[in-house]
């Protein structure tokens, strides 16, 4: 069943925090008399009421969990967890944009107050900001044996959170290249293929600073786990040249899918999960992990400071790392599953279409593809203001 991409906001918007860079905005607030944003470890927790109060509040993106085809408000994996544990989950689909959600809950966090949420899902580049600010609690891995056993090794230790002490991937994905093979009439294999003359005016790039840079750096042979400021500015120089010569049609959010489907665009920077959905209606659309590599990213679960049901949240998080639950979720959302062991569960499914998902490399990357994937070093708070200023000027944000 085709679904709207989970990251698509309901309306076009660029928030103040994105324009300034979240860390810069926080610094400005601190200079105006707002208490310092960083929260020390001793100030992050409150007494956990999980044992006596069997519930939790989980904030997630729209359309980012399995639902019952006949009863859209029923979520089978969540219902199974509630039945097994007796824990009631208040599931809220309130996250439409990382920066927007940051702005929504940051006043409470910087003022050492509860957000009213026990579990949140945000993209790893934003998770990095929360970890640096001390806004999330370290998890108790003793309550998460399935995470310890089954988490994909490629996702275990990002630069912003070594050992995943504060975050655990909910779903993952790849930023690569999508293209219409039939209309283009050839294959795309490398990042630099985007700059070919027969694609002039028919290419789009992602507009968000944190989404765009890694793939373009990989096209230059850069190790994105340790990229430098010079690498960033080299990419900006390249994109400026390609913009001037008319190669790039525009910079997009998730609406790149519309251009690709209509044929106005023949090749674009794209997310793997979106392309799986597009291929259901148009098999001519292909997704490629370029020969130079592609970025592996994650949307991760975190427990914000002063959450009152931390143990319940940790239990739910660990439940989704049981291969059976992970497989059921992966079959619906179609992003890269962070639990490789779920592949065997799907392969054994009686339904042919479900079983076929086990062989889809955009859900379970094969060894060749995995060898070309890397998790990018995130942009630091010191780098962000200058980088955002330069990139936003290029992308017209």
Short mmCIF file of C-alpha atoms in Angstrom, two decimals:
data_model
loop_
_atom_site.label_atom_id
_atom_site.label_comp_id
_atom_site.label_asym_id
_atom_site.label_seq_id
_atom_site.Cartn_x
_atom_site.Cartn_y
_atom_site.Cartn_z
CA UNK A 1 0.00 0.00 0.00
CA UNK A 2 1.46 3.35 -1.04
CA UNK A 3 1.85 5.87 1.76
CA UNK A 4 2.74 9.53 2.10
CA UNK A 5 6.45 9.87 2.97
CA UNK A 6 6.73 10.12 6.72
CA UNK A 7 8.96 13.21 6.68
CA UNK A 8 6.66 15.35 4.53
CA UNK A 9 5.45 18.41 6.45
CA UNK A 10 1.79 19.40 5.92
CA UNK A 11 2.81 22.84 4.62
CA UNK A 12 6.04 24.44 3.38
CA UNK A 13 7.85 26.10 6.24
CA UNK A 14 11.36 27.09 7.30
CA UNK A 15 11.47 27.94 10.97
CA UNK A 16 13.53 30.59 12.73
CA UNK A 17 15.72 27.89 14.23
CA UNK A 18 16.59 26.50 10.81
CA UNK A 19 17.37 29.94 9.43
CA UNK A 20 19.68 30.83 12.31
CA UNK A 21 20.89 27.38 13.25
CA UNK A 22 19.36 25.97 16.46
CA UNK A 23 22.47 26.34 18.57
CA UNK A 24 22.91 29.97 17.50
CA UNK A 25 19.32 30.75 18.41
CA UNK A 26 19.80 29.19 21.82
CA UNK A 27 22.92 31.25 22.34
CA UNK A 28 20.98 34.38 21.50
CA UNK A 29 18.28 33.45 23.99
CA UNK A 30 20.86 32.85 26.70
CA UNK A 31 22.23 36.31 26.03
CA UNK A 32 18.77 37.78 26.61
CA UNK A 33 18.47 36.55 30.17
CA UNK A 34 17.14 33.03 29.47
CA UNK A 35 18.91 30.45 31.68
CA UNK A 36 21.82 28.60 30.06
CA UNK A 37 20.44 25.83 27.86
CA UNK A 38 22.78 23.00 28.92
CA UNK A 39 21.40 20.68 31.59
CA UNK A 40 23.84 18.78 33.80
CA UNK A 41 23.30 15.03 34.35
CA UNK A 42 22.17 15.55 37.94
CA UNK A 43 19.25 17.73 36.77
CA UNK A 44 17.82 15.44 34.10
CA UNK A 45 15.78 12.83 35.96
CA UNK A 46 12.72 12.89 38.21
CA UNK A 47 11.33 9.98 40.26
CA UNK A 48 10.14 7.29 37.85
CA UNK A 49 6.47 6.38 38.34
CA UNK A 50 6.50 3.49 35.85
CA UNK A 51 5.87 0.73 38.40
CA UNK A 52 2.72 2.31 39.77
CA UNK A 53 1.57 4.16 36.65
CA UNK A 54 1.49 1.71 33.72
CA UNK A 55 1.50 4.14 30.84
CA UNK A 56 3.71 6.35 28.68
CA UNK A 57 3.40 9.13 26.11
CA UNK A 58 5.17 8.62 22.76
CA UNK A 59 5.58 11.43 20.20
CA UNK A 60 6.27 10.31 16.63
CA UNK A 61 5.95 11.39 12.98
CA UNK A 62 2.70 10.82 11.05
CA UNK A 63 2.38 7.50 9.22
CA UNK A 64 5.48 6.05 10.87
CA UNK A 65 3.99 2.93 12.46
CA UNK A 66 2.02 -0.06 11.25
CA UNK A 67 -1.75 0.31 11.09
CA UNK A 68 -4.65 -2.05 10.50
CA UNK A 69 -6.00 -1.73 6.94
CA UNK A 70 -9.58 -2.03 8.17
CA UNK A 71 -9.13 0.07 11.30
CA UNK A 72 -6.62 2.90 10.62
CA UNK A 73 -6.55 3.99 14.26
CA UNK A 74 -5.42 0.54 15.39
CA UNK A 75 -1.68 -0.11 15.46
CA UNK A 76 -1.07 -3.88 15.67
CA UNK A 77 2.47 -3.86 17.08
CA UNK A 78 1.54 -1.28 19.69
CA UNK A 79 -1.63 -3.17 20.61
CA UNK A 80 0.41 -6.35 21.08
CA UNK A 81 2.82 -4.54 23.39
CA UNK A 82 -0.02 -3.12 25.47
CA UNK A 83 -1.68 -6.53 25.79
CA UNK A 84 1.56 -8.24 26.79
CA UNK A 85 2.75 -5.67 29.33
CA UNK A 86 -0.38 -3.93 30.56
CA UNK A 87 1.29 -0.60 29.73
CA UNK A 88 -1.01 1.89 28.01
CA UNK A 89 0.65 3.94 25.27
CA UNK A 90 -0.62 7.39 24.35
CA UNK A 91 0.71 7.58 20.78
CA UNK A 92 0.79 11.15 19.43
CA UNK A 93 1.58 11.92 15.77
CA UNK A 94 2.81 15.46 16.37
CA UNK A 95 6.26 15.68 14.75
CA UNK A 96 6.15 17.13 11.26
CA UNK A 97 9.55 18.81 11.15
CA UNK A 98 12.67 18.42 13.31
CA UNK A 99 13.23 22.15 13.80
CA UNK A 100 9.58 22.85 14.45
CA UNK A 101 9.45 20.17 17.15
CA UNK A 102 12.72 21.47 18.62
CA UNK A 103 11.11 24.88 18.98
CA UNK A 104 8.02 23.33 20.52
CA UNK A 105 9.69 21.50 23.40
CA UNK A 106 12.93 23.47 23.90
CA UNK A 107 11.46 26.05 26.33
CA UNK A 108 10.55 23.29 28.79
CA UNK A 109 13.87 21.49 28.43
CA UNK A 110 16.09 24.55 28.83
CA UNK A 111 14.09 25.55 31.91
CA UNK A 112 14.41 22.09 33.55
CA UNK A 113 10.72 21.29 33.09
CA UNK A 114 8.91 18.21 31.82
CA UNK A 115 7.93 18.13 28.15
CA UNK A 116 4.95 15.90 28.93
CA UNK A 117 6.46 13.18 26.74
CA UNK A 118 8.30 9.98 27.69
CA UNK A 119 9.60 9.01 24.26
CA UNK A 120 10.31 11.04 21.12
CA UNK A 121 11.53 10.21 17.60
CA UNK A 122 13.73 12.74 15.80
CA UNK A 123 16.42 12.56 13.13
CA UNK A 124 19.94 11.80 14.27
CA UNK A 125 21.32 15.19 13.24
CA UNK A 126 18.79 16.73 15.62
CA UNK A 127 19.45 14.05 18.24
CA UNK A 128 23.04 15.30 18.26
CA UNK A 129 21.81 18.72 19.35
CA UNK A 130 19.73 17.24 22.19
CA UNK A 131 22.65 15.12 23.41
CA UNK A 132 25.05 18.08 23.43
CA UNK A 133 22.55 20.19 25.34
CA UNK A 134 22.01 17.47 27.93
CA UNK A 135 18.29 17.33 27.18
CA UNK A 136 17.89 13.53 27.10
CA UNK A 137 18.49 10.80 29.64
CA UNK A 138 20.94 7.94 29.42
CA UNK A 139 19.14 4.64 28.89
CA UNK A 140 19.42 1.57 31.09
CA UNK A 141 20.65 -1.17 28.75
CA UNK A 142 19.84 -3.78 31.42
CA UNK A 143 16.22 -3.13 30.45
CA UNK A 144 17.04 -3.41 26.74
CA UNK A 145 18.57 -6.83 26.01
CA UNK A 146 17.15 -6.93 22.48
CA UNK A 147 18.74 -3.60 21.59
CA UNK A 148 22.09 -4.87 22.84
CA UNK A 149 21.74 -8.05 20.80
CA UNK A 150 20.10 -6.98 17.55
CA UNK A 151 21.00 -3.33 16.76
CA UNK A 152 22.69 -3.11 13.35
CA UNK A 153 26.48 -2.71 13.81
CA UNK A 154 26.50 0.11 11.23
CA UNK A 155 24.29 2.19 13.53
CA UNK A 156 25.77 1.33 16.91
CA UNK A 157 28.15 4.21 17.53
CA UNK A 158 27.54 7.52 15.73
CA UNK A 159 29.93 10.37 16.46
CA UNK A 160 27.36 12.31 18.47
CA UNK A 161 26.46 9.36 20.72
CA UNK A 162 29.24 6.73 21.00
CA UNK A 163 27.72 3.43 22.06
CA UNK A 164 24.18 4.79 21.67
CA UNK A 165 23.82 5.63 25.36
CA UNK A 166 21.17 8.31 24.75
CA UNK A 167 19.53 7.27 21.47
CA UNK A 168 18.37 4.12 19.69
CA UNK A 169 17.41 4.04 15.98
CA UNK A 170 13.71 3.63 15.32
CA UNK A 171 14.04 3.36 11.54
CA UNK A 172 16.93 4.05 9.22
CA UNK A 173 17.37 5.06 5.62
CA UNK A 174 19.76 5.97 2.84
CA UNK A 175 20.23 9.31 1.11
CA UNK A 176 21.15 8.44 -2.47
CA UNK A 177 20.00 9.21 -6.00
CA UNK A 178 16.62 8.44 -7.57
CA UNK A 179 16.10 8.61 -11.31
CA UNK A 180 13.69 7.66 -14.09
CA UNK A 181 15.56 5.01 -16.04
CA UNK A 182 13.15 4.86 -18.97
CA UNK A 183 13.00 8.61 -19.58
CA UNK A 184 16.71 9.15 -19.01
CA UNK A 185 17.65 6.17 -21.16
CA UNK A 186 20.74 5.23 -19.20
CA UNK A 187 21.94 4.30 -15.75
CA UNK A 188 23.27 6.58 -13.05
CA UNK A 189 26.21 5.12 -11.15
CA UNK A 190 28.10 8.05 -9.61
CA UNK A 191 27.27 11.30 -7.85
CA UNK A 192 28.96 13.29 -10.60
CA UNK A 193 26.50 11.79 -13.11
CA UNK A 194 24.07 14.41 -11.81
CA UNK A 195 26.13 17.06 -13.59
CA UNK A 196 25.88 15.46 -17.06
CA UNK A 197 24.71 17.75 -19.87
CA UNK A 198 21.60 15.68 -20.67
CA UNK A 199 20.31 16.39 -17.16
CA UNK A 200 20.59 20.16 -17.33
CA UNK A 201 17.58 21.70 -15.63
CA UNK A 202 16.24 18.25 -14.68
CA UNK A 203 18.05 17.74 -11.34
CA UNK A 204 16.96 18.58 -7.80
CA UNK A 205 18.89 18.56 -4.54
CA UNK A 206 17.53 18.51 -1.01
CA UNK A 207 17.27 21.94 0.54
CA UNK A 208 18.02 21.13 4.17
CA UNK A 209 21.61 21.69 5.27
CA UNK A 210 21.77 18.51 7.31
CA UNK A 211 20.25 16.37 4.55
CA UNK A 212 22.23 17.53 1.54
CA UNK A 213 25.96 17.71 2.17
CA UNK A 214 27.10 14.14 2.90
CA UNK A 215 26.21 12.56 -0.45
CA UNK A 216 27.86 15.39 -2.38
CA UNK A 217 31.01 15.05 -0.27
CA UNK A 218 31.09 11.33 -1.00
CA UNK A 219 31.05 12.19 -4.69
CA UNK A 220 34.33 14.01 -4.02
CA UNK A 221 35.85 10.97 -2.32
CA UNK A 222 35.50 12.38 1.20
CA UNK A 223 35.22 10.11 4.24
CA UNK A 224 32.03 11.59 5.70
CA UNK A 225 32.74 10.20 9.16
CA UNK A 226 35.52 12.82 9.44
CA UNK A 227 34.78 15.57 6.94
CA UNK A 228 36.23 19.08 7.38
CA UNK A 229 35.10 22.66 6.85
CA UNK A 230 37.13 22.71 3.63
CA UNK A 231 35.14 19.71 2.38
CA UNK A 232 31.91 21.56 3.13
CA UNK A 233 32.94 24.72 1.29
CA UNK A 234 34.15 22.69 -1.69
CA UNK A 235 30.64 21.23 -2.00
CA UNK A 236 29.12 24.68 -1.73
CA UNK A 237 31.41 25.94 -4.51
CA UNK A 238 30.34 23.03 -6.72
CA UNK A 239 26.64 23.57 -6.11
CA UNK A 240 26.96 27.29 -6.80
CA UNK A 241 28.61 26.51 -10.16
CA UNK A 242 25.92 23.99 -11.09
CA UNK A 243 23.20 26.44 -10.10
CA UNK A 244 24.68 29.19 -12.28
CA UNK A 245 24.87 26.90 -15.32
CA UNK A 246 21.23 25.87 -14.89
CA UNK A 247 21.93 22.25 -13.98
CA UNK A 248 19.84 22.31 -10.80
CA UNK A 249 16.13 22.89 -11.31
CA UNK A 250 15.45 23.69 -7.66
CA UNK A 251 16.10 22.72 -4.05
CA UNK A 252 13.37 20.68 -2.42
CA UNK A 253 11.92 19.13 0.68
CA UNK A 254 10.07 15.85 0.28
CA UNK A 255 8.18 17.34 -2.64
CA UNK A 256 10.97 16.10 -4.93
CA UNK A 257 8.79 13.02 -5.35
CA UNK A 258 6.19 15.03 -7.28
CA UNK A 259 8.78 16.28 -9.78
CA UNK A 260 10.17 12.80 -10.27
CA UNK A 261 6.75 11.25 -10.84
CA UNK A 262 5.66 14.00 -13.27
CA UNK A 263 8.86 13.72 -15.31
CA UNK A 264 9.84 17.35 -14.74
CA UNK A 265 12.92 15.97 -13.01
CA UNK A 266 14.90 12.98 -14.24
CA UNK A 267 17.35 12.59 -11.34
CA UNK A 268 17.39 13.84 -7.78
CA UNK A 269 18.78 13.43 -4.34
CA UNK A 270 16.32 11.13 -2.56
CA UNK A 271 15.50 9.00 0.46
CA UNK A 272 15.38 5.23 -0.01
CA UNK A 273 12.04 4.76 1.75
CA UNK A 274 10.29 7.27 -0.48
CA UNK A 275 11.53 5.51 -3.61
CA UNK A 276 10.20 2.12 -2.48
CA UNK A 277 6.77 3.72 -2.29
CA UNK A 278 7.13 5.37 -5.72
CA UNK A 279 8.26 2.12 -7.33
CA UNK A 280 4.96 0.49 -6.41
CA UNK A 281 3.31 2.71 -9.04
CA UNK A 282 6.23 3.27 -11.41
CA UNK A 283 8.88 0.55 -11.76
CA UNK A 284 10.92 2.83 -14.04
CA UNK A 285 11.97 4.83 -11.01
CA UNK A 286 15.21 3.51 -9.58
CA UNK A 287 17.30 4.22 -6.52
CA UNK A 288 21.07 3.99 -6.55
CA UNK A 289 23.73 3.96 -3.90
CA UNK A 290 26.52 5.59 -5.91
CA UNK A 291 29.85 3.85 -6.40
CA UNK A 292 31.47 6.45 -4.14
CA UNK A 293 29.00 5.69 -1.36
CA UNK A 294 25.86 7.07 0.25
CA UNK A 295 24.79 8.33 3.65
CA UNK A 296 23.10 6.00 6.13
CA UNK A 297 20.96 7.92 8.61
CA UNK A 298 18.44 7.15 11.31
CA UNK A 299 15.43 8.58 13.07
CA UNK A 300 16.04 7.68 16.68
CA UNK A 301 14.11 7.18 19.90
CA UNK A 302 15.15 9.23 22.92
CA UNK A 303 13.82 9.79 26.43
CA UNK A 304 13.66 13.53 27.23
CA UNK A 305 14.63 14.94 30.59
CA UNK A 306 12.13 14.65 33.42
CA UNK A 307 10.11 11.95 31.68
CA UNK A 308 7.98 10.33 34.37
CA UNK A 309 7.74 6.86 32.80
CA UNK A 310 11.35 6.14 31.82
CA UNK A 311 11.29 2.41 32.58
CA UNK A 312 8.08 1.95 30.59
CA UNK A 313 9.62 3.83 27.67
CA UNK A 314 12.75 1.67 27.78
CA UNK A 315 10.59 -1.44 27.76
CA UNK A 316 8.66 -0.26 24.70
CA UNK A 317 11.84 0.68 22.90
CA UNK A 318 13.32 -2.76 23.54
CA UNK A 319 10.12 -4.43 22.32
CA UNK A 320 10.63 -2.96 18.85
CA UNK A 321 14.03 -4.65 18.74
CA UNK A 322 12.50 -8.10 18.99
CA UNK A 323 12.92 -9.42 15.43
CA UNK A 324 9.22 -10.27 15.11
CA UNK A 325 8.05 -6.77 16.06
CA UNK A 326 10.80 -5.16 13.95
CA UNK A 327 9.75 -7.24 10.94
CA UNK A 328 6.09 -6.25 11.26
CA UNK A 329 7.05 -2.59 11.48
CA UNK A 330 9.49 -2.82 8.56
CA UNK A 331 6.87 -4.45 6.35
CA UNK A 332 4.70 -1.38 6.75
CA UNK A 333 7.08 1.60 6.77
CA UNK A 334 9.56 0.21 4.19
CA UNK A 335 12.63 2.05 5.47
CA UNK A 336 15.96 0.42 6.31
CA UNK A 337 15.31 -1.87 9.26
CA UNK A 338 17.80 -1.34 12.13
CA UNK A 339 17.29 -4.98 13.15
CA UNK A 340 18.95 -7.19 10.50
CA UNK A 341 17.58 -10.32 12.22
CA UNK A 342 14.09 -9.24 11.12
CA UNK A 343 15.01 -10.27 7.58
CA UNK A 344 14.63 -13.98 8.37
CA UNK A 345 11.25 -13.34 9.97
CA UNK A 346 9.97 -11.64 6.82
CA UNK A 347 11.47 -14.28 4.55
CA UNK A 348 9.41 -16.92 6.34
CA UNK A 349 6.12 -15.06 5.87
CA UNK A 350 3.33 -16.95 4.11
CA UNK A 351 2.30 -13.91 2.09
CA UNK A 352 4.49 -13.66 -1.04
CA UNK A 353 4.63 -9.87 -1.13
CA UNK A 354 5.65 -9.72 2.51
CA UNK A 355 8.29 -12.40 2.08
CA UNK A 356 9.70 -10.54 -0.95
CA UNK A 357 10.55 -7.55 1.27
CA UNK A 358 13.31 -9.64 2.85
CA UNK A 359 15.20 -9.47 -0.45
CA UNK A 360 14.77 -5.71 -0.93
CA UNK A 361 18.21 -4.11 -0.43
CA UNK A 362 16.57 -0.79 0.48
CA UNK A 363 15.10 -2.46 3.57
CA UNK A 364 17.89 -4.94 4.26
CA UNK A 365 21.02 -3.73 2.42
CA UNK A 366 23.15 -6.55 1.03
CA UNK A 367 26.86 -6.84 1.80
CA UNK A 368 27.90 -4.91 -1.30
CA UNK A 369 25.61 -2.01 -0.49
CA UNK A 370 26.53 -2.03 3.20
CA UNK A 371 30.16 -1.63 2.23
CA UNK A 372 29.30 1.69 0.55
CA UNK A 373 27.23 3.14 3.40
CA UNK A 374 28.53 5.46 6.10
CA UNK A 375 27.09 7.55 8.92
CA UNK A 376 28.15 11.17 8.53
CA UNK A 377 29.75 13.21 11.26
CA UNK A 378 27.17 15.75 12.36
CA UNK A 379 27.57 19.51 12.15
CA UNK A 380 28.79 20.91 15.46
CA UNK A 381 27.18 23.85 17.24
CA UNK A 382 30.26 25.98 16.50
CA UNK A 383 30.11 25.18 12.77
CA UNK A 384 26.38 25.52 12.29
CA UNK A 385 25.85 29.32 12.14
CA UNK A 386 28.39 29.94 9.37
CA UNK A 387 27.51 26.76 7.46
CA UNK A 388 23.78 27.51 7.65
CA UNK A 389 24.33 31.08 6.45
CA UNK A 390 26.30 29.96 3.43
CA UNK A 391 24.04 27.03 2.49
CA UNK A 392 20.80 28.94 2.97
CA UNK A 393 22.09 31.62 0.63
CA UNK A 394 22.70 29.01 -2.06
CA UNK A 395 19.41 27.15 -1.58
CA UNK A 396 17.36 30.32 -1.23
CA UNK A 397 16.09 29.56 2.27
#
